[in-house]
């Protein structure tokens, strides 16, 4: 149960790094509870579920505007708007599942690899809203200085 609380707390903290709070300079630190929860997972199935839970938690908090749009313009009840917004959240969670599954292996190779892999992953996958987390992480000084290496689209 503690693993899920770590992952949920990380999702809430990541929300603080996005608009309107704009604490993007702390975005990497906000991932630490999720990393801890994933590293403590006992098997692959639990890692996948924790990753999915993490991504859906983030997008349930950050796609509130999309849910409200469905509710207001579609004249649907709030619970139905959340149900219709769930596939969007799951699709947007794909980079988190890949990243959090690869995180332990990337971390064993080099401590910088996870910091570089996630923004590259979110820029390469066909996401509906690719600017959310990847833009926050891409605006950190470490990655801004790497533009010469990766190019404008890579960072």
Short mmCIF file of the C-alpha atoms (twelve columns), coordinates in Angstrom:
data_MODEL
# 
_entry.id   MODEL 
# 
loop_
_atom_site.group_PDB 
_atom_site.id 
_atom_site.type_symbol 
_atom_site.label_atom_id 
_atom_site.label_alt_id 
_atom_site.label_comp_id 
_atom_site.label_asym_id 
_atom_site.label_seq_id 
_atom_site.Cartn_x 
_atom_site.Cartn_y 
_atom_site.Cartn_z 
_atom_site.pdbx_PDB_model_num 
ATOM 1   C CA . UNK A 1   0.000   0.000  0.000   1 
ATOM 2   C CA . UNK A 2   2.887   2.366  0.736   1 
ATOM 3   C CA . UNK A 3   4.102   2.028  -2.861  1 
ATOM 4   C CA . UNK A 4   0.791   3.370  -4.119  1 
ATOM 5   C CA . UNK A 5   0.945   6.294  -1.707  1 
ATOM 6   C CA . UNK A 6   4.443   7.143  -2.941  1 
ATOM 7   C CA . UNK A 7   3.259   7.017  -6.548  1 
ATOM 8   C CA . UNK A 8   0.154   9.099  -5.794  1 
ATOM 9   C CA . UNK A 9   2.153   11.692 -3.849  1 
ATOM 10  C CA . UNK A 10  4.537   11.975 -6.796  1 
ATOM 11  C CA . UNK A 11  1.594   12.524 -9.168  1 
ATOM 12  C CA . UNK A 12  0.273   15.292 -6.936  1 
ATOM 13  C CA . UNK A 13  3.719   16.893 -6.758  1 
ATOM 14  C CA . UNK A 14  4.151   16.687 -10.548 1 
ATOM 15  C CA . UNK A 15  0.881   18.618 -10.828 1 
ATOM 16  C CA . UNK A 16  2.575   21.427 -8.893  1 
ATOM 17  C CA . UNK A 17  5.284   21.624 -11.549 1 
ATOM 18  C CA . UNK A 18  2.739   22.429 -14.263 1 
ATOM 19  C CA . UNK A 19  0.597   25.453 -14.963 1 
ATOM 20  C CA . UNK A 20  -0.636  27.407 -12.931 1 
ATOM 21  C CA . UNK A 21  1.841   26.533 -10.148 1 
ATOM 22  C CA . UNK A 22  4.939   26.481 -12.424 1 
ATOM 23  C CA . UNK A 23  7.388   24.759 -10.083 1 
ATOM 24  C CA . UNK A 24  9.106   23.166 -13.078 1 
ATOM 25  C CA . UNK A 25  12.560  23.605 -11.565 1 
ATOM 26  C CA . UNK A 26  11.548  20.962 -8.984  1 
ATOM 27  C CA . UNK A 27  10.035  18.533 -11.518 1 
ATOM 28  C CA . UNK A 28  12.872  16.024 -11.303 1 
ATOM 29  C CA . UNK A 29  12.616  15.933 -7.513  1 
ATOM 30  C CA . UNK A 30  8.887   15.341 -7.739  1 
ATOM 31  C CA . UNK A 31  9.527   12.066 -9.573  1 
ATOM 32  C CA . UNK A 32  11.530  10.597 -6.668  1 
ATOM 33  C CA . UNK A 33  8.558   9.128  -4.722  1 
ATOM 34  C CA . UNK A 34  7.320   7.379  -7.903  1 
ATOM 35  C CA . UNK A 35  10.793  6.003  -8.593  1 
ATOM 36  C CA . UNK A 36  10.980  4.688  -5.043  1 
ATOM 37  C CA . UNK A 37  7.584   3.007  -5.357  1 
ATOM 38  C CA . UNK A 38  8.526   1.397  -8.691  1 
ATOM 39  C CA . UNK A 39  11.888  0.186  -7.379  1 
ATOM 40  C CA . UNK A 40  10.100  -1.469 -4.433  1 
ATOM 41  C CA . UNK A 41  7.645   -3.325 -6.696  1 
ATOM 42  C CA . UNK A 42  8.060   -7.088 -6.472  1 
ATOM 43  C CA . UNK A 43  7.233   -8.130 -10.037 1 
ATOM 44  C CA . UNK A 44  6.676   -6.821 -13.550 1 
ATOM 45  C CA . UNK A 45  2.882   -6.878 -13.238 1 
ATOM 46  C CA . UNK A 46  3.012   -4.637 -10.177 1 
ATOM 47  C CA . UNK A 47  5.481   -2.278 -11.916 1 
ATOM 48  C CA . UNK A 48  3.125   -1.950 -14.883 1 
ATOM 49  C CA . UNK A 49  0.146   -1.334 -12.628 1 
ATOM 50  C CA . UNK A 50  2.040   1.264  -10.557 1 
ATOM 51  C CA . UNK A 51  3.177   3.005  -13.751 1 
ATOM 52  C CA . UNK A 52  -0.370  3.051  -15.086 1 
ATOM 53  C CA . UNK A 53  -1.665  4.320  -11.742 1 
ATOM 54  C CA . UNK A 54  0.991   7.042  -11.763 1 
ATOM 55  C CA . UNK A 55  0.171   8.246  -15.262 1 
ATOM 56  C CA . UNK A 56  -3.589  8.155  -14.815 1 
ATOM 57  C CA . UNK A 57  -3.246  10.016 -11.510 1 
ATOM 58  C CA . UNK A 58  -1.212  12.752 -13.166 1 
ATOM 59  C CA . UNK A 59  -3.561  13.164 -16.081 1 
ATOM 60  C CA . UNK A 60  -6.696  12.915 -13.966 1 
ATOM 61  C CA . UNK A 61  -5.338  15.943 -12.108 1 
ATOM 62  C CA . UNK A 62  -3.954  17.803 -15.124 1 
ATOM 63  C CA . UNK A 63  -6.638  17.087 -17.707 1 
ATOM 64  C CA . UNK A 64  -9.315  18.535 -15.468 1 
ATOM 65  C CA . UNK A 65  -9.890  21.232 -18.097 1 
ATOM 66  C CA . UNK A 66  -10.580 18.556 -20.741 1 
ATOM 67  C CA . UNK A 67  -13.029 16.771 -18.439 1 
ATOM 68  C CA . UNK A 68  -14.804 20.047 -17.680 1 
ATOM 69  C CA . UNK A 69  -14.987 20.803 -21.414 1 
ATOM 70  C CA . UNK A 70  -16.603 17.414 -22.087 1 
ATOM 71  C CA . UNK A 71  -19.007 18.022 -19.216 1 
ATOM 72  C CA . UNK A 72  -19.918 21.603 -20.159 1 
ATOM 73  C CA . UNK A 73  -20.129 21.435 -23.954 1 
ATOM 74  C CA . UNK A 74  -21.303 17.844 -24.140 1 
ATOM 75  C CA . UNK A 75  -23.861 18.525 -21.398 1 
ATOM 76  C CA . UNK A 76  -22.876 15.269 -19.715 1 
ATOM 77  C CA . UNK A 77  -22.765 14.406 -16.026 1 
ATOM 78  C CA . UNK A 78  -19.343 14.735 -14.369 1 
ATOM 79  C CA . UNK A 79  -18.904 10.980 -13.802 1 
ATOM 80  C CA . UNK A 80  -19.539 10.270 -17.499 1 
ATOM 81  C CA . UNK A 81  -17.066 12.990 -18.489 1 
ATOM 82  C CA . UNK A 82  -14.406 11.287 -16.365 1 
ATOM 83  C CA . UNK A 83  -15.224 7.940  -17.977 1 
ATOM 84  C CA . UNK A 84  -14.847 9.507  -21.443 1 
ATOM 85  C CA . UNK A 85  -11.606 11.173 -20.359 1 
ATOM 86  C CA . UNK A 86  -10.130 7.894  -19.093 1 
ATOM 87  C CA . UNK A 87  -8.955  6.621  -22.528 1 
ATOM 88  C CA . UNK A 88  -7.189  9.952  -23.046 1 
ATOM 89  C CA . UNK A 89  -5.441  9.549  -19.694 1 
ATOM 90  C CA . UNK A 90  -4.438  5.970  -20.460 1 
ATOM 91  C CA . UNK A 91  -3.004  6.936  -23.865 1 
ATOM 92  C CA . UNK A 92  -1.058  9.797  -22.326 1 
ATOM 93  C CA . UNK A 93  0.247   7.354  -19.676 1 
ATOM 94  C CA . UNK A 94  2.147   5.289  -22.243 1 
ATOM 95  C CA . UNK A 95  5.450   7.206  -21.772 1 
ATOM 96  C CA . UNK A 96  5.223   6.718  -18.005 1 
ATOM 97  C CA . UNK A 97  4.779   2.982  -18.340 1 
ATOM 98  C CA . UNK A 98  7.757   2.689  -20.687 1 
ATOM 99  C CA . UNK A 99  9.870   5.078  -18.630 1 
ATOM 100 C CA . UNK A 100 9.139   3.614  -15.216 1 
ATOM 101 C CA . UNK A 101 9.729   0.089  -16.482 1 
ATOM 102 C CA . UNK A 102 13.054  1.137  -18.017 1 
ATOM 103 C CA . UNK A 103 14.072  3.321  -15.048 1 
ATOM 104 C CA . UNK A 104 15.821  0.663  -12.909 1 
ATOM 105 C CA . UNK A 105 17.893  -0.516 -15.892 1 
ATOM 106 C CA . UNK A 106 18.744  3.027  -17.027 1 
ATOM 107 C CA . UNK A 107 19.735  3.968  -13.493 1 
ATOM 108 C CA . UNK A 108 22.108  0.982  -13.268 1 
ATOM 109 C CA . UNK A 109 23.858  2.102  -16.477 1 
ATOM 110 C CA . UNK A 110 24.194  5.814  -15.726 1 
ATOM 111 C CA . UNK A 111 22.438  8.212  -13.361 1 
ATOM 112 C CA . UNK A 112 21.921  10.791 -16.150 1 
ATOM 113 C CA . UNK A 113 20.193  8.384  -18.579 1 
ATOM 114 C CA . UNK A 114 16.740  8.562  -16.926 1 
ATOM 115 C CA . UNK A 115 16.850  12.379 -17.033 1 
ATOM 116 C CA . UNK A 116 17.556  12.308 -20.751 1 
ATOM 117 C CA . UNK A 117 15.322  9.360  -21.689 1 
ATOM 118 C CA . UNK A 118 11.961  10.699 -20.499 1 
ATOM 119 C CA . UNK A 119 11.859  13.982 -22.464 1 
ATOM 120 C CA . UNK A 120 13.128  12.158 -25.558 1 
ATOM 121 C CA . UNK A 121 10.482  9.475  -25.101 1 
ATOM 122 C CA . UNK A 122 7.637   11.971 -24.765 1 
ATOM 123 C CA . UNK A 123 8.846   13.883 -27.807 1 
ATOM 124 C CA . UNK A 124 9.059   10.747 -29.963 1 
ATOM 125 C CA . UNK A 125 5.750   9.076  -29.040 1 
ATOM 126 C CA . UNK A 126 2.590   10.259 -30.808 1 
ATOM 127 C CA . UNK A 127 0.833   11.790 -27.820 1 
ATOM 128 C CA . UNK A 128 -2.295  13.901 -27.963 1 
ATOM 129 C CA . UNK A 129 -0.890  16.558 -25.602 1 
ATOM 130 C CA . UNK A 130 2.907   16.148 -25.804 1 
ATOM 131 C CA . UNK A 131 3.653   19.393 -24.012 1 
ATOM 132 C CA . UNK A 132 2.561   18.521 -20.488 1 
ATOM 133 C CA . UNK A 133 5.303   16.766 -18.529 1 
ATOM 134 C CA . UNK A 134 7.939   16.689 -21.244 1 
ATOM 135 C CA . UNK A 135 7.872   20.453 -21.647 1 
ATOM 136 C CA . UNK A 136 8.226   20.912 -17.922 1 
ATOM 137 C CA . UNK A 137 11.243  18.627 -17.801 1 
ATOM 138 C CA . UNK A 138 12.672  20.030 -21.024 1 
ATOM 139 C CA . UNK A 139 12.717  23.512 -19.529 1 
ATOM 140 C CA . UNK A 140 15.126  22.480 -16.793 1 
ATOM 141 C CA . UNK A 141 18.631  23.930 -17.165 1 
ATOM 142 C CA . UNK A 142 20.302  20.517 -17.587 1 
ATOM 143 C CA . UNK A 143 18.251  19.716 -20.674 1 
ATOM 144 C CA . UNK A 144 18.200  23.275 -22.067 1 
ATOM 145 C CA . UNK A 145 21.974  23.155 -22.264 1 
ATOM 146 C CA . UNK A 146 21.823  19.864 -24.171 1 
ATOM 147 C CA . UNK A 147 20.055  21.397 -27.213 1 
ATOM 148 C CA . UNK A 148 23.354  21.466 -29.099 1 
ATOM 149 C CA . UNK A 149 23.543  17.680 -28.756 1 
ATOM 150 C CA . UNK A 150 19.933  16.629 -29.389 1 
ATOM 151 C CA . UNK A 151 18.638  19.500 -31.505 1 
ATOM 152 C CA . UNK A 152 15.500  21.549 -30.922 1 
ATOM 153 C CA . UNK A 153 13.095  18.622 -31.190 1 
ATOM 154 C CA . UNK A 154 15.131  16.372 -28.907 1 
ATOM 155 C CA . UNK A 155 15.164  18.714 -25.950 1 
# 
